[in-house]
mmCIF file of the C-alpha atoms, coordinates in Angstrom:
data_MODEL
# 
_entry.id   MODEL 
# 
loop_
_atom_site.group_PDB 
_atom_site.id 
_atom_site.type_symbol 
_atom_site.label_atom_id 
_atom_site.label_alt_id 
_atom_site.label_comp_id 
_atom_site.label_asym_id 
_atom_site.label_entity_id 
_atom_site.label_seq_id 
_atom_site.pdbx_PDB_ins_code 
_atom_site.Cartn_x 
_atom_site.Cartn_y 
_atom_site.Cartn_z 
_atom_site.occupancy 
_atom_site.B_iso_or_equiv 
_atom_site.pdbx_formal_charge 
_atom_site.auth_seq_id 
_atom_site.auth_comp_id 
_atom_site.auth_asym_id 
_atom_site.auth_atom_id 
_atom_site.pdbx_PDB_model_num 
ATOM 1   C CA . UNK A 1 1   ? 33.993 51.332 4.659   1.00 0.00 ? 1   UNK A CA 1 
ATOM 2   C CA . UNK A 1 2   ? 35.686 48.032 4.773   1.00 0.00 ? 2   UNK A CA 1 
ATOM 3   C CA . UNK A 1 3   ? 33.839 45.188 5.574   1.00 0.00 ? 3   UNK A CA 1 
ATOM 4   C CA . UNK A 1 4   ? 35.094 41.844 5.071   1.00 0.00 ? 4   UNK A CA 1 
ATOM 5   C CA . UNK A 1 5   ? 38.361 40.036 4.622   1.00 0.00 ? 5   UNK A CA 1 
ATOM 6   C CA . UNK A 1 6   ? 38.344 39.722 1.279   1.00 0.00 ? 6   UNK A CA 1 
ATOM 7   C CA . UNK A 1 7   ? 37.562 43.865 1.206   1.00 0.00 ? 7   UNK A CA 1 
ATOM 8   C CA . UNK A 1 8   ? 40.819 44.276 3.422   1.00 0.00 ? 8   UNK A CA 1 
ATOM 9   C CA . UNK A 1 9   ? 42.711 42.494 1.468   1.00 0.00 ? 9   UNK A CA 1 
ATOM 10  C CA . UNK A 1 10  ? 41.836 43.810 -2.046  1.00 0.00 ? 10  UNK A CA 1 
ATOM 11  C CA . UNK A 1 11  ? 42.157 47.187 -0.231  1.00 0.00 ? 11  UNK A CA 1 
ATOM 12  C CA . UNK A 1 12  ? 45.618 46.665 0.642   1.00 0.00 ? 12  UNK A CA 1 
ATOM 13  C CA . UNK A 1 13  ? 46.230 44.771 -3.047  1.00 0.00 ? 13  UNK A CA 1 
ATOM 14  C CA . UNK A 1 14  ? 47.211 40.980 -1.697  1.00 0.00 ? 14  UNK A CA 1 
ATOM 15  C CA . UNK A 1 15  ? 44.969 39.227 -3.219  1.00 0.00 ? 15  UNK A CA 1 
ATOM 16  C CA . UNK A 1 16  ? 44.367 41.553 -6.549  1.00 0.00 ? 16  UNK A CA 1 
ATOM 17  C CA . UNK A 1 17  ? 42.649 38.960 -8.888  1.00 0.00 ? 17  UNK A CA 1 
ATOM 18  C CA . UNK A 1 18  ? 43.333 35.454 -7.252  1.00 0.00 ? 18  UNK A CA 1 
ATOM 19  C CA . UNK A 1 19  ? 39.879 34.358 -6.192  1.00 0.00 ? 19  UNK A CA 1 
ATOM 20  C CA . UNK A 1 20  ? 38.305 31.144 -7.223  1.00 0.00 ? 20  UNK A CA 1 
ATOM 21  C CA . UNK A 1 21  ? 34.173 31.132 -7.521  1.00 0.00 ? 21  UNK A CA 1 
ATOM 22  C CA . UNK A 1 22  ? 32.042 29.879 -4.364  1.00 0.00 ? 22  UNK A CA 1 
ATOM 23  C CA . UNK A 1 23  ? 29.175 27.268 -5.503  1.00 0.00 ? 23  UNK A CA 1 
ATOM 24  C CA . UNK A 1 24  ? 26.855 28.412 -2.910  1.00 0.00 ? 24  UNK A CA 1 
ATOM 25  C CA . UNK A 1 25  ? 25.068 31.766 -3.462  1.00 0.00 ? 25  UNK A CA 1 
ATOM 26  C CA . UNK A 1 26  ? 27.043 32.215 -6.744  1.00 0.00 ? 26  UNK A CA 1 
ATOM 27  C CA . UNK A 1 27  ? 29.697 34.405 -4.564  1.00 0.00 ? 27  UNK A CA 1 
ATOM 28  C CA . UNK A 1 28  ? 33.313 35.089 -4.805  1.00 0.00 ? 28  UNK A CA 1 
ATOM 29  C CA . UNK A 1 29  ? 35.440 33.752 -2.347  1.00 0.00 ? 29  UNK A CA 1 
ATOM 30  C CA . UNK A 1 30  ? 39.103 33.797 -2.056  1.00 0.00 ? 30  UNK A CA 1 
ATOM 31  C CA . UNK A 1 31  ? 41.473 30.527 -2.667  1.00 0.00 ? 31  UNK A CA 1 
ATOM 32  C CA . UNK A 1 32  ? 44.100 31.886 -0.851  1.00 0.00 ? 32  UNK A CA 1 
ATOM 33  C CA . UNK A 1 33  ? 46.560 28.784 0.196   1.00 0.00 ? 33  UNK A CA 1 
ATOM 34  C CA . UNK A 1 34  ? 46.141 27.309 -3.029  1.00 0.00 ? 34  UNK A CA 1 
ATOM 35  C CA . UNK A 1 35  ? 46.672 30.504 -4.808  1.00 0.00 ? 35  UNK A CA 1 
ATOM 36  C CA . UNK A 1 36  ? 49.925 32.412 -3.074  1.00 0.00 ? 36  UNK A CA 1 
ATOM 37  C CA . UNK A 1 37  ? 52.313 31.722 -5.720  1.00 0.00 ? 37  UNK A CA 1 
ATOM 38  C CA . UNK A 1 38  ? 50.209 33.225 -8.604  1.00 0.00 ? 38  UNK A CA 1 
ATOM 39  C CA . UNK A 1 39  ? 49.291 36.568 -6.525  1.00 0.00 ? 39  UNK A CA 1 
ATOM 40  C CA . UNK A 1 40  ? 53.265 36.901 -5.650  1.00 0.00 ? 40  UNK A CA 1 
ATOM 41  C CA . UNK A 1 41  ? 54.260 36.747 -9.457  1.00 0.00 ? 41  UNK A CA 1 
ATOM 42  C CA . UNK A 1 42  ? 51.349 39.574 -10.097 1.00 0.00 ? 42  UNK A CA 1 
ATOM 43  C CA . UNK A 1 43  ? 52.209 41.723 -7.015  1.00 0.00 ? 43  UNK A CA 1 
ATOM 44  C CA . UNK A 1 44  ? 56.150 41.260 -7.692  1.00 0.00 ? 44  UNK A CA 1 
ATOM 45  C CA . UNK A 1 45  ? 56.025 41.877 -11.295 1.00 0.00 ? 45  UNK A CA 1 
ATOM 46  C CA . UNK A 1 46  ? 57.239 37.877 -12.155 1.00 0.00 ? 46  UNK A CA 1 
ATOM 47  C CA . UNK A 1 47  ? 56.637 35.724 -14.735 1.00 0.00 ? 47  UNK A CA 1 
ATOM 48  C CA . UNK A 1 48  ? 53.953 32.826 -13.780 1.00 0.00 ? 48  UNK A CA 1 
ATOM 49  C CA . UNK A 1 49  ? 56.319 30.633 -15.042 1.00 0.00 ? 49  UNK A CA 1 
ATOM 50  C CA . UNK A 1 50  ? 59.413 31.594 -12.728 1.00 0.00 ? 50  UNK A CA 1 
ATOM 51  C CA . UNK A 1 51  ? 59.737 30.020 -9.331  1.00 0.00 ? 51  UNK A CA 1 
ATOM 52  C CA . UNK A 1 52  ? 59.144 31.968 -6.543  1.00 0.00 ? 52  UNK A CA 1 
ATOM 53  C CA . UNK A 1 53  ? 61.511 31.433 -3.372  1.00 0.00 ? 53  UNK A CA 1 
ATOM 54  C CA . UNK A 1 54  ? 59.888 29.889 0.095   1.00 0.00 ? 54  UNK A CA 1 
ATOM 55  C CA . UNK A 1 55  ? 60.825 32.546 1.969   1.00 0.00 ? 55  UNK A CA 1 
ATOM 56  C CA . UNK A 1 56  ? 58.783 35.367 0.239   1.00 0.00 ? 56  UNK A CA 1 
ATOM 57  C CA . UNK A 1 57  ? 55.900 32.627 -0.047  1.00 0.00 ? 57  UNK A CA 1 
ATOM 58  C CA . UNK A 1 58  ? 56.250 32.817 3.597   1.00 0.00 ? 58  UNK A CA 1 
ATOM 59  C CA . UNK A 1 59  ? 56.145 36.178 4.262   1.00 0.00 ? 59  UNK A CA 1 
ATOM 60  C CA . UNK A 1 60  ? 53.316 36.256 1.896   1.00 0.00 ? 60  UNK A CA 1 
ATOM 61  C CA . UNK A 1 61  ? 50.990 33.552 4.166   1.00 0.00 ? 61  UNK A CA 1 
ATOM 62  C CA . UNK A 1 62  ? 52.172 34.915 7.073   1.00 0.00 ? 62  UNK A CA 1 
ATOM 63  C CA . UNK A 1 63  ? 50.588 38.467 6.106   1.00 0.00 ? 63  UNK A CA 1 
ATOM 64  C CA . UNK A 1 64  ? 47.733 37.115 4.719   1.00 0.00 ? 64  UNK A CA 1 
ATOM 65  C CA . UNK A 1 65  ? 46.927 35.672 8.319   1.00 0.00 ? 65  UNK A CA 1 
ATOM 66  C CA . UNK A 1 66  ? 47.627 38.947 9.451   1.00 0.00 ? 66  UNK A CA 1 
ATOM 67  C CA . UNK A 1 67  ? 45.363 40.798 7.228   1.00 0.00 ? 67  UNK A CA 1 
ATOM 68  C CA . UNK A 1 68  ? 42.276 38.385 8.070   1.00 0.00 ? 68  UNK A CA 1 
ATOM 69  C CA . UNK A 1 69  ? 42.514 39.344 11.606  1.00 0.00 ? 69  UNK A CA 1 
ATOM 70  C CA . UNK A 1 70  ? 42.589 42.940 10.680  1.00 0.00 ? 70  UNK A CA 1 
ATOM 71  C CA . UNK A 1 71  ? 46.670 43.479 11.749  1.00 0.00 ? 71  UNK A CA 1 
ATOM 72  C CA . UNK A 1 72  ? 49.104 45.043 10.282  1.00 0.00 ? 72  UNK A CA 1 
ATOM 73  C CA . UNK A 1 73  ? 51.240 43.493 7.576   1.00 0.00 ? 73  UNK A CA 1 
ATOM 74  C CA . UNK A 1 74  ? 54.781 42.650 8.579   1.00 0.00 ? 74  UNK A CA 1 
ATOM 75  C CA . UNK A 1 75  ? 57.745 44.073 6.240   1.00 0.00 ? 75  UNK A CA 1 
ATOM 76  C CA . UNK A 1 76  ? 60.481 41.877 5.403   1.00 0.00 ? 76  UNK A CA 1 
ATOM 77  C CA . UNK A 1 77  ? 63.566 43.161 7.259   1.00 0.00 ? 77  UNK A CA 1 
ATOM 78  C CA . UNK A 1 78  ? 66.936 42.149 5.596   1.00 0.00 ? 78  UNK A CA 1 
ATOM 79  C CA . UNK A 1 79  ? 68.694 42.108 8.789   1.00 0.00 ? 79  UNK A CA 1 
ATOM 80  C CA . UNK A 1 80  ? 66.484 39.562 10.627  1.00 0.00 ? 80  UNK A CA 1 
ATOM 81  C CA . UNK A 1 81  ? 66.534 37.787 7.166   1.00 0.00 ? 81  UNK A CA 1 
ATOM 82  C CA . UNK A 1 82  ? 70.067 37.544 7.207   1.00 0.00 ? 82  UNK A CA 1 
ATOM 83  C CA . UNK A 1 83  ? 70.009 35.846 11.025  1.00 0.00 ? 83  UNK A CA 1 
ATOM 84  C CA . UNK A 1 84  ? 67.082 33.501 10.447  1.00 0.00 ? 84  UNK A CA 1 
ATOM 85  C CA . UNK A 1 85  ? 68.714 31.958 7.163   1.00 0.00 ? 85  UNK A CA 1 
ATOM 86  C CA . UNK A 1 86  ? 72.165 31.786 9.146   1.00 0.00 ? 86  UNK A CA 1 
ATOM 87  C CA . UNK A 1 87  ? 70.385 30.365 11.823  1.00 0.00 ? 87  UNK A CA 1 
ATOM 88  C CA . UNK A 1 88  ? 68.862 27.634 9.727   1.00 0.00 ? 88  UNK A CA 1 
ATOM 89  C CA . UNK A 1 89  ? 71.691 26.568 8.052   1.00 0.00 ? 89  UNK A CA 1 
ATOM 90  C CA . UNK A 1 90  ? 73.374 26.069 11.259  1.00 0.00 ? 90  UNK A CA 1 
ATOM 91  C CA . UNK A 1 91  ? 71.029 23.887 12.519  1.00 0.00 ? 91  UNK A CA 1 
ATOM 92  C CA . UNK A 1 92  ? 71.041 21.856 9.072   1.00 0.00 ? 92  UNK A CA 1 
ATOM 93  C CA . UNK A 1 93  ? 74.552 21.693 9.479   1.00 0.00 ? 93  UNK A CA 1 
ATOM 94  C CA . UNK A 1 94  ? 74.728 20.952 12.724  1.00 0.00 ? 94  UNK A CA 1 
ATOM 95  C CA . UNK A 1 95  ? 72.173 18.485 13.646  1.00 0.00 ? 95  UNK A CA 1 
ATOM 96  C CA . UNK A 1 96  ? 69.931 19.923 15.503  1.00 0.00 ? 96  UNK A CA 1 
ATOM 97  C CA . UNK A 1 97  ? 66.682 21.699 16.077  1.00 0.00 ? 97  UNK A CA 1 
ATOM 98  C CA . UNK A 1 98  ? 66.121 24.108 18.659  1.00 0.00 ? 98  UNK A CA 1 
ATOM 99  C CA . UNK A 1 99  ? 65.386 27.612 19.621  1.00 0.00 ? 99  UNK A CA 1 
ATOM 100 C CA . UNK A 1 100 ? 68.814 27.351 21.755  1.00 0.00 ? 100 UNK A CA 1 
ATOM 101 C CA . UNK A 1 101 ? 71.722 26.723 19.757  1.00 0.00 ? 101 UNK A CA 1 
ATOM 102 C CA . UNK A 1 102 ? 74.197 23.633 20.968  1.00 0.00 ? 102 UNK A CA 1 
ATOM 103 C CA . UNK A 1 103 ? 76.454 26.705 22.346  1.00 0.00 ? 103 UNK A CA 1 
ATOM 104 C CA . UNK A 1 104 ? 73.594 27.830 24.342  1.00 0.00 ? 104 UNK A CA 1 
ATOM 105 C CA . UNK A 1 105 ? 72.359 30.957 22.467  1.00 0.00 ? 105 UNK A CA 1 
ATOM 106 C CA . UNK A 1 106 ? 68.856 32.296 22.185  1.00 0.00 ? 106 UNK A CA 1 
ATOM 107 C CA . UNK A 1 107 ? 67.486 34.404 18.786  1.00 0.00 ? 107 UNK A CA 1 
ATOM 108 C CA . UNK A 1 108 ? 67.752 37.657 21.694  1.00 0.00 ? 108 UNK A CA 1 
ATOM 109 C CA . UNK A 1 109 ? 72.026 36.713 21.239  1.00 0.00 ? 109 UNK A CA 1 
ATOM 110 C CA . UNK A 1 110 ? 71.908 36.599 17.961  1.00 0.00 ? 110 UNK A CA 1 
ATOM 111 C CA . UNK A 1 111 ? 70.008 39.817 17.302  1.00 0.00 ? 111 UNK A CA 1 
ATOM 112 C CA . UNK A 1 112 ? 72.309 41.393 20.236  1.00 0.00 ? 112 UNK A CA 1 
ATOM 113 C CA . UNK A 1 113 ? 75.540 40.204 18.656  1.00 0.00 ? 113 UNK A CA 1 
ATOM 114 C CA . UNK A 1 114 ? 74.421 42.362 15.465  1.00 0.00 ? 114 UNK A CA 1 
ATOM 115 C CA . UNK A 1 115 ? 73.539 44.873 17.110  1.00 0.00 ? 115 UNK A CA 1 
ATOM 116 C CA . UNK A 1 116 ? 69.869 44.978 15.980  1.00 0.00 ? 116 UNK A CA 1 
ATOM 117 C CA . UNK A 1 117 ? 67.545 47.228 18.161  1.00 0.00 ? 117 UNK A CA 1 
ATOM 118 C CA . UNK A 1 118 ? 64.156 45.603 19.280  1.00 0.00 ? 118 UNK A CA 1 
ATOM 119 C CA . UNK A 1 119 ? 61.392 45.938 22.182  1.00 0.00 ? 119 UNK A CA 1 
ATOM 120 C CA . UNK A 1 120 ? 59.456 42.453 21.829  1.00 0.00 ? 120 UNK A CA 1 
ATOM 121 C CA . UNK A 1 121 ? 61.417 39.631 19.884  1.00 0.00 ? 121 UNK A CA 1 
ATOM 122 C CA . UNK A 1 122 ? 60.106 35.734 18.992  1.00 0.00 ? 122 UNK A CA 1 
ATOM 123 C CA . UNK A 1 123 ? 60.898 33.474 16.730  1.00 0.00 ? 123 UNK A CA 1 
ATOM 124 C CA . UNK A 1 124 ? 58.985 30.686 14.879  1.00 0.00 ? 124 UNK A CA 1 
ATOM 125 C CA . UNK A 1 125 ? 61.273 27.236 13.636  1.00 0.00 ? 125 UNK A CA 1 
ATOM 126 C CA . UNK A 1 126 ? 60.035 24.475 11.475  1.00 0.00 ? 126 UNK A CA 1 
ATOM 127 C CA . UNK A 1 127 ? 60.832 21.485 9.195   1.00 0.00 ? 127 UNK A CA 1 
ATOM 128 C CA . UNK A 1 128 ? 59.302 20.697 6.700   1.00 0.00 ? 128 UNK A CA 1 
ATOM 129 C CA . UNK A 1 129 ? 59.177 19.740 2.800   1.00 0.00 ? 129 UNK A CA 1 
ATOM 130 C CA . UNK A 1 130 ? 57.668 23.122 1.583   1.00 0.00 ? 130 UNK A CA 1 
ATOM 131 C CA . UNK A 1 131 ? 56.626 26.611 2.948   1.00 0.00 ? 131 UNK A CA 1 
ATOM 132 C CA . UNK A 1 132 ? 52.586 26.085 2.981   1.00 0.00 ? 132 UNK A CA 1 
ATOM 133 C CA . UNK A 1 133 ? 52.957 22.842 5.248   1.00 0.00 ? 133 UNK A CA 1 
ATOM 134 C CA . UNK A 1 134 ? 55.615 24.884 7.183   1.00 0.00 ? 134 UNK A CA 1 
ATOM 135 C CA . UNK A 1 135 ? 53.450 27.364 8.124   1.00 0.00 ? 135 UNK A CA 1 
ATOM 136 C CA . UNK A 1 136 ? 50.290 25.501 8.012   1.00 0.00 ? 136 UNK A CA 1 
ATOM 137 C CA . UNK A 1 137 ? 52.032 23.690 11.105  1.00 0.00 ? 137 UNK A CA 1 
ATOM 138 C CA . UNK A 1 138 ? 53.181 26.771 12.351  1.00 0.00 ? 138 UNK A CA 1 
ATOM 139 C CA . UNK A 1 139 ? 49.724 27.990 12.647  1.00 0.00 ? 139 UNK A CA 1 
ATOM 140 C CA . UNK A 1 140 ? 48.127 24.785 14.192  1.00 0.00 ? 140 UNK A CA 1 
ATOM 141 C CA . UNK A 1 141 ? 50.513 25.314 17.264  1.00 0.00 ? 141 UNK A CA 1 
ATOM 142 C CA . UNK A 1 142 ? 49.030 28.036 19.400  1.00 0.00 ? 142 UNK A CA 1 
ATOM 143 C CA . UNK A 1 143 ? 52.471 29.585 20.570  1.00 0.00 ? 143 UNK A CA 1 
ATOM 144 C CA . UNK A 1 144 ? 53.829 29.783 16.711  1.00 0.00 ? 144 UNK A CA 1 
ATOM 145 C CA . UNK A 1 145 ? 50.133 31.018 16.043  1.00 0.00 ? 145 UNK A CA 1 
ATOM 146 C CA . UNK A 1 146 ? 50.456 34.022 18.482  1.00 0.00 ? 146 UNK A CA 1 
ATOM 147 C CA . UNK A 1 147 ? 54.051 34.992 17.544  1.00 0.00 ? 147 UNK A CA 1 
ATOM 148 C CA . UNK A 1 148 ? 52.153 35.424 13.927  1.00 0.00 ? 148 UNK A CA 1 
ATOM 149 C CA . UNK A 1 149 ? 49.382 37.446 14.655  1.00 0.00 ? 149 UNK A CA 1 
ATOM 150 C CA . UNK A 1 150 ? 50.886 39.466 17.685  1.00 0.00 ? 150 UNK A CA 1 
ATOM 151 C CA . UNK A 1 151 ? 49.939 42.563 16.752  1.00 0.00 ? 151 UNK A CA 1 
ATOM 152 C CA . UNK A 1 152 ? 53.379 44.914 17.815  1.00 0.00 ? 152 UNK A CA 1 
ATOM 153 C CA . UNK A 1 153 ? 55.304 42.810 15.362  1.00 0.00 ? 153 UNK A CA 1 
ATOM 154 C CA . UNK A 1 154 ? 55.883 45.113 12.668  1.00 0.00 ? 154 UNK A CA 1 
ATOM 155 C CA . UNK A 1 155 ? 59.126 43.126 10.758  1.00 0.00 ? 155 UNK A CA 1 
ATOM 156 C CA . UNK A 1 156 ? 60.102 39.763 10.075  1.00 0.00 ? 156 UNK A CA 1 
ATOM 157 C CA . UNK A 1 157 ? 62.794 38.294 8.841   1.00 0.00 ? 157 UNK A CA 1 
ATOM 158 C CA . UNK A 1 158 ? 62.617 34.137 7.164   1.00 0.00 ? 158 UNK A CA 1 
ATOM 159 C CA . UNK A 1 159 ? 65.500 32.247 6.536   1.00 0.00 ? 159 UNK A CA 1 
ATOM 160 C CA . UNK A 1 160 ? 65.465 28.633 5.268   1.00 0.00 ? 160 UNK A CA 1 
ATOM 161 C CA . UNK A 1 161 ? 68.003 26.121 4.614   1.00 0.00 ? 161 UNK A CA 1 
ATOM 162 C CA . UNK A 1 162 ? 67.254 23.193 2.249   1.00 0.00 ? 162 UNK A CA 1 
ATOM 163 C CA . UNK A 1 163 ? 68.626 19.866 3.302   1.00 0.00 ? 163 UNK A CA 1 
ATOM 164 C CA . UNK A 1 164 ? 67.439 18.408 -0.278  1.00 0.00 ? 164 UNK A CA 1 
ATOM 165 C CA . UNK A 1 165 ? 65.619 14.725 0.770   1.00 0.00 ? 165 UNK A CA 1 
ATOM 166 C CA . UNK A 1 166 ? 65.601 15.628 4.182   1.00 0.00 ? 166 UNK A CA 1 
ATOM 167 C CA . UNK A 1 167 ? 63.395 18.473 3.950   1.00 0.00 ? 167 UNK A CA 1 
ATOM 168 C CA . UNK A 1 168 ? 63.796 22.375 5.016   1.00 0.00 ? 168 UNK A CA 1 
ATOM 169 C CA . UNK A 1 169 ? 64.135 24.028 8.417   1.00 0.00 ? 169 UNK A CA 1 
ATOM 170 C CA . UNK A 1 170 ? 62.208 27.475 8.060   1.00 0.00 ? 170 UNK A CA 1 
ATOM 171 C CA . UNK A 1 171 ? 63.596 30.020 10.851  1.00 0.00 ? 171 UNK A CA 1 
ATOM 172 C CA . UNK A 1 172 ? 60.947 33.182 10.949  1.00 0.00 ? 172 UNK A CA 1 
ATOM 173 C CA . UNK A 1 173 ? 62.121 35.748 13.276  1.00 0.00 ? 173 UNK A CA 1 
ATOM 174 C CA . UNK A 1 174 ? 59.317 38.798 14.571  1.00 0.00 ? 174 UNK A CA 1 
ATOM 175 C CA . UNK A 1 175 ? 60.323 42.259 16.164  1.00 0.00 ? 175 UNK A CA 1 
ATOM 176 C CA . UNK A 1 176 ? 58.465 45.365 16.767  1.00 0.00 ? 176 UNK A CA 1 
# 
């Protein structure tokens, strides 16, 4: 029987090795923030000395909230991928930054434009310099917060456009 966290998330092999040791009660603890890029390169089979992309760091801290609260882990979905990076590089190109684009569309229009079948829809946006203080904002707002640990979300899709000095604008978009 599972019964912690850390048990969960061994179980379900995102954390595999990356723990660092707790001080008090000589007790293993896992140094999971700190630690995300390592555990991708073990889980994904890359070199510790390649760089990992933002967006899969993001999917990967955005599951790893999921997994502490006991949810089930989102899959990437290339589709929603292919809006939310779109998406961002609009608004880096265009100035702004907004759910609702300058020509007054929602993520719902741009999912119905392609087609793309969904019940419940949301969709997380952030700047920032790097994907752990995107989504450690993200989670400190309670309406980004929910859309990440709603538990009929089964896909995301993250898309981020690098504006170099200026920072990034991360665009994560959930569906059931």
């Amino acid at each position: 029987m599972v019964r912690s966290v850390f048990e969960i998330l061994l179980y379900l092999g995102v954390i595999g090795y990356v723990f660092a040791w707790g001080q008090k009660a000589n007790t293993w603890i896992p140094n999971l923030e700190d630690k995300v890029t390592d555990q991708l390169a073990v889980t994904q089979g890359v070199a510790k000395t390649e760089s990992l992309d933002d967006e899969s760091i993001m999917l990967s801290l955005i599951n790893l909230e999921r997994a502490k609260q006991g949810l089930t882990l989102l899959r990437l979905d290339p589709e929603l991928t292919l809006i939310a990076r779109e998406y961002s590089r609009a608004m880096l190109e265009r100035g702004f930054f907004s759910h609702q684009s300058p020509d007054g569309g929602f993520a719902s229009d741009r999912l119905r434009e392609r087609g793309i079948q969904y019940r419940i829809l949301a969709e997380n946006i952030a700047r920032s310099m790097n994907a752990r203080a995107a989504h450690r904002d993200l989670m400190d707002s309670p309406g980004h917060r929910a859309n990440i640990l709603r538990k009929e979300f089964r896909r995301v899709g993250v898309g981020i456009a690098d504006g170099g000095i200026y920072g990034r604008i991360f665009t994560e978009i959930f569906a059931d």
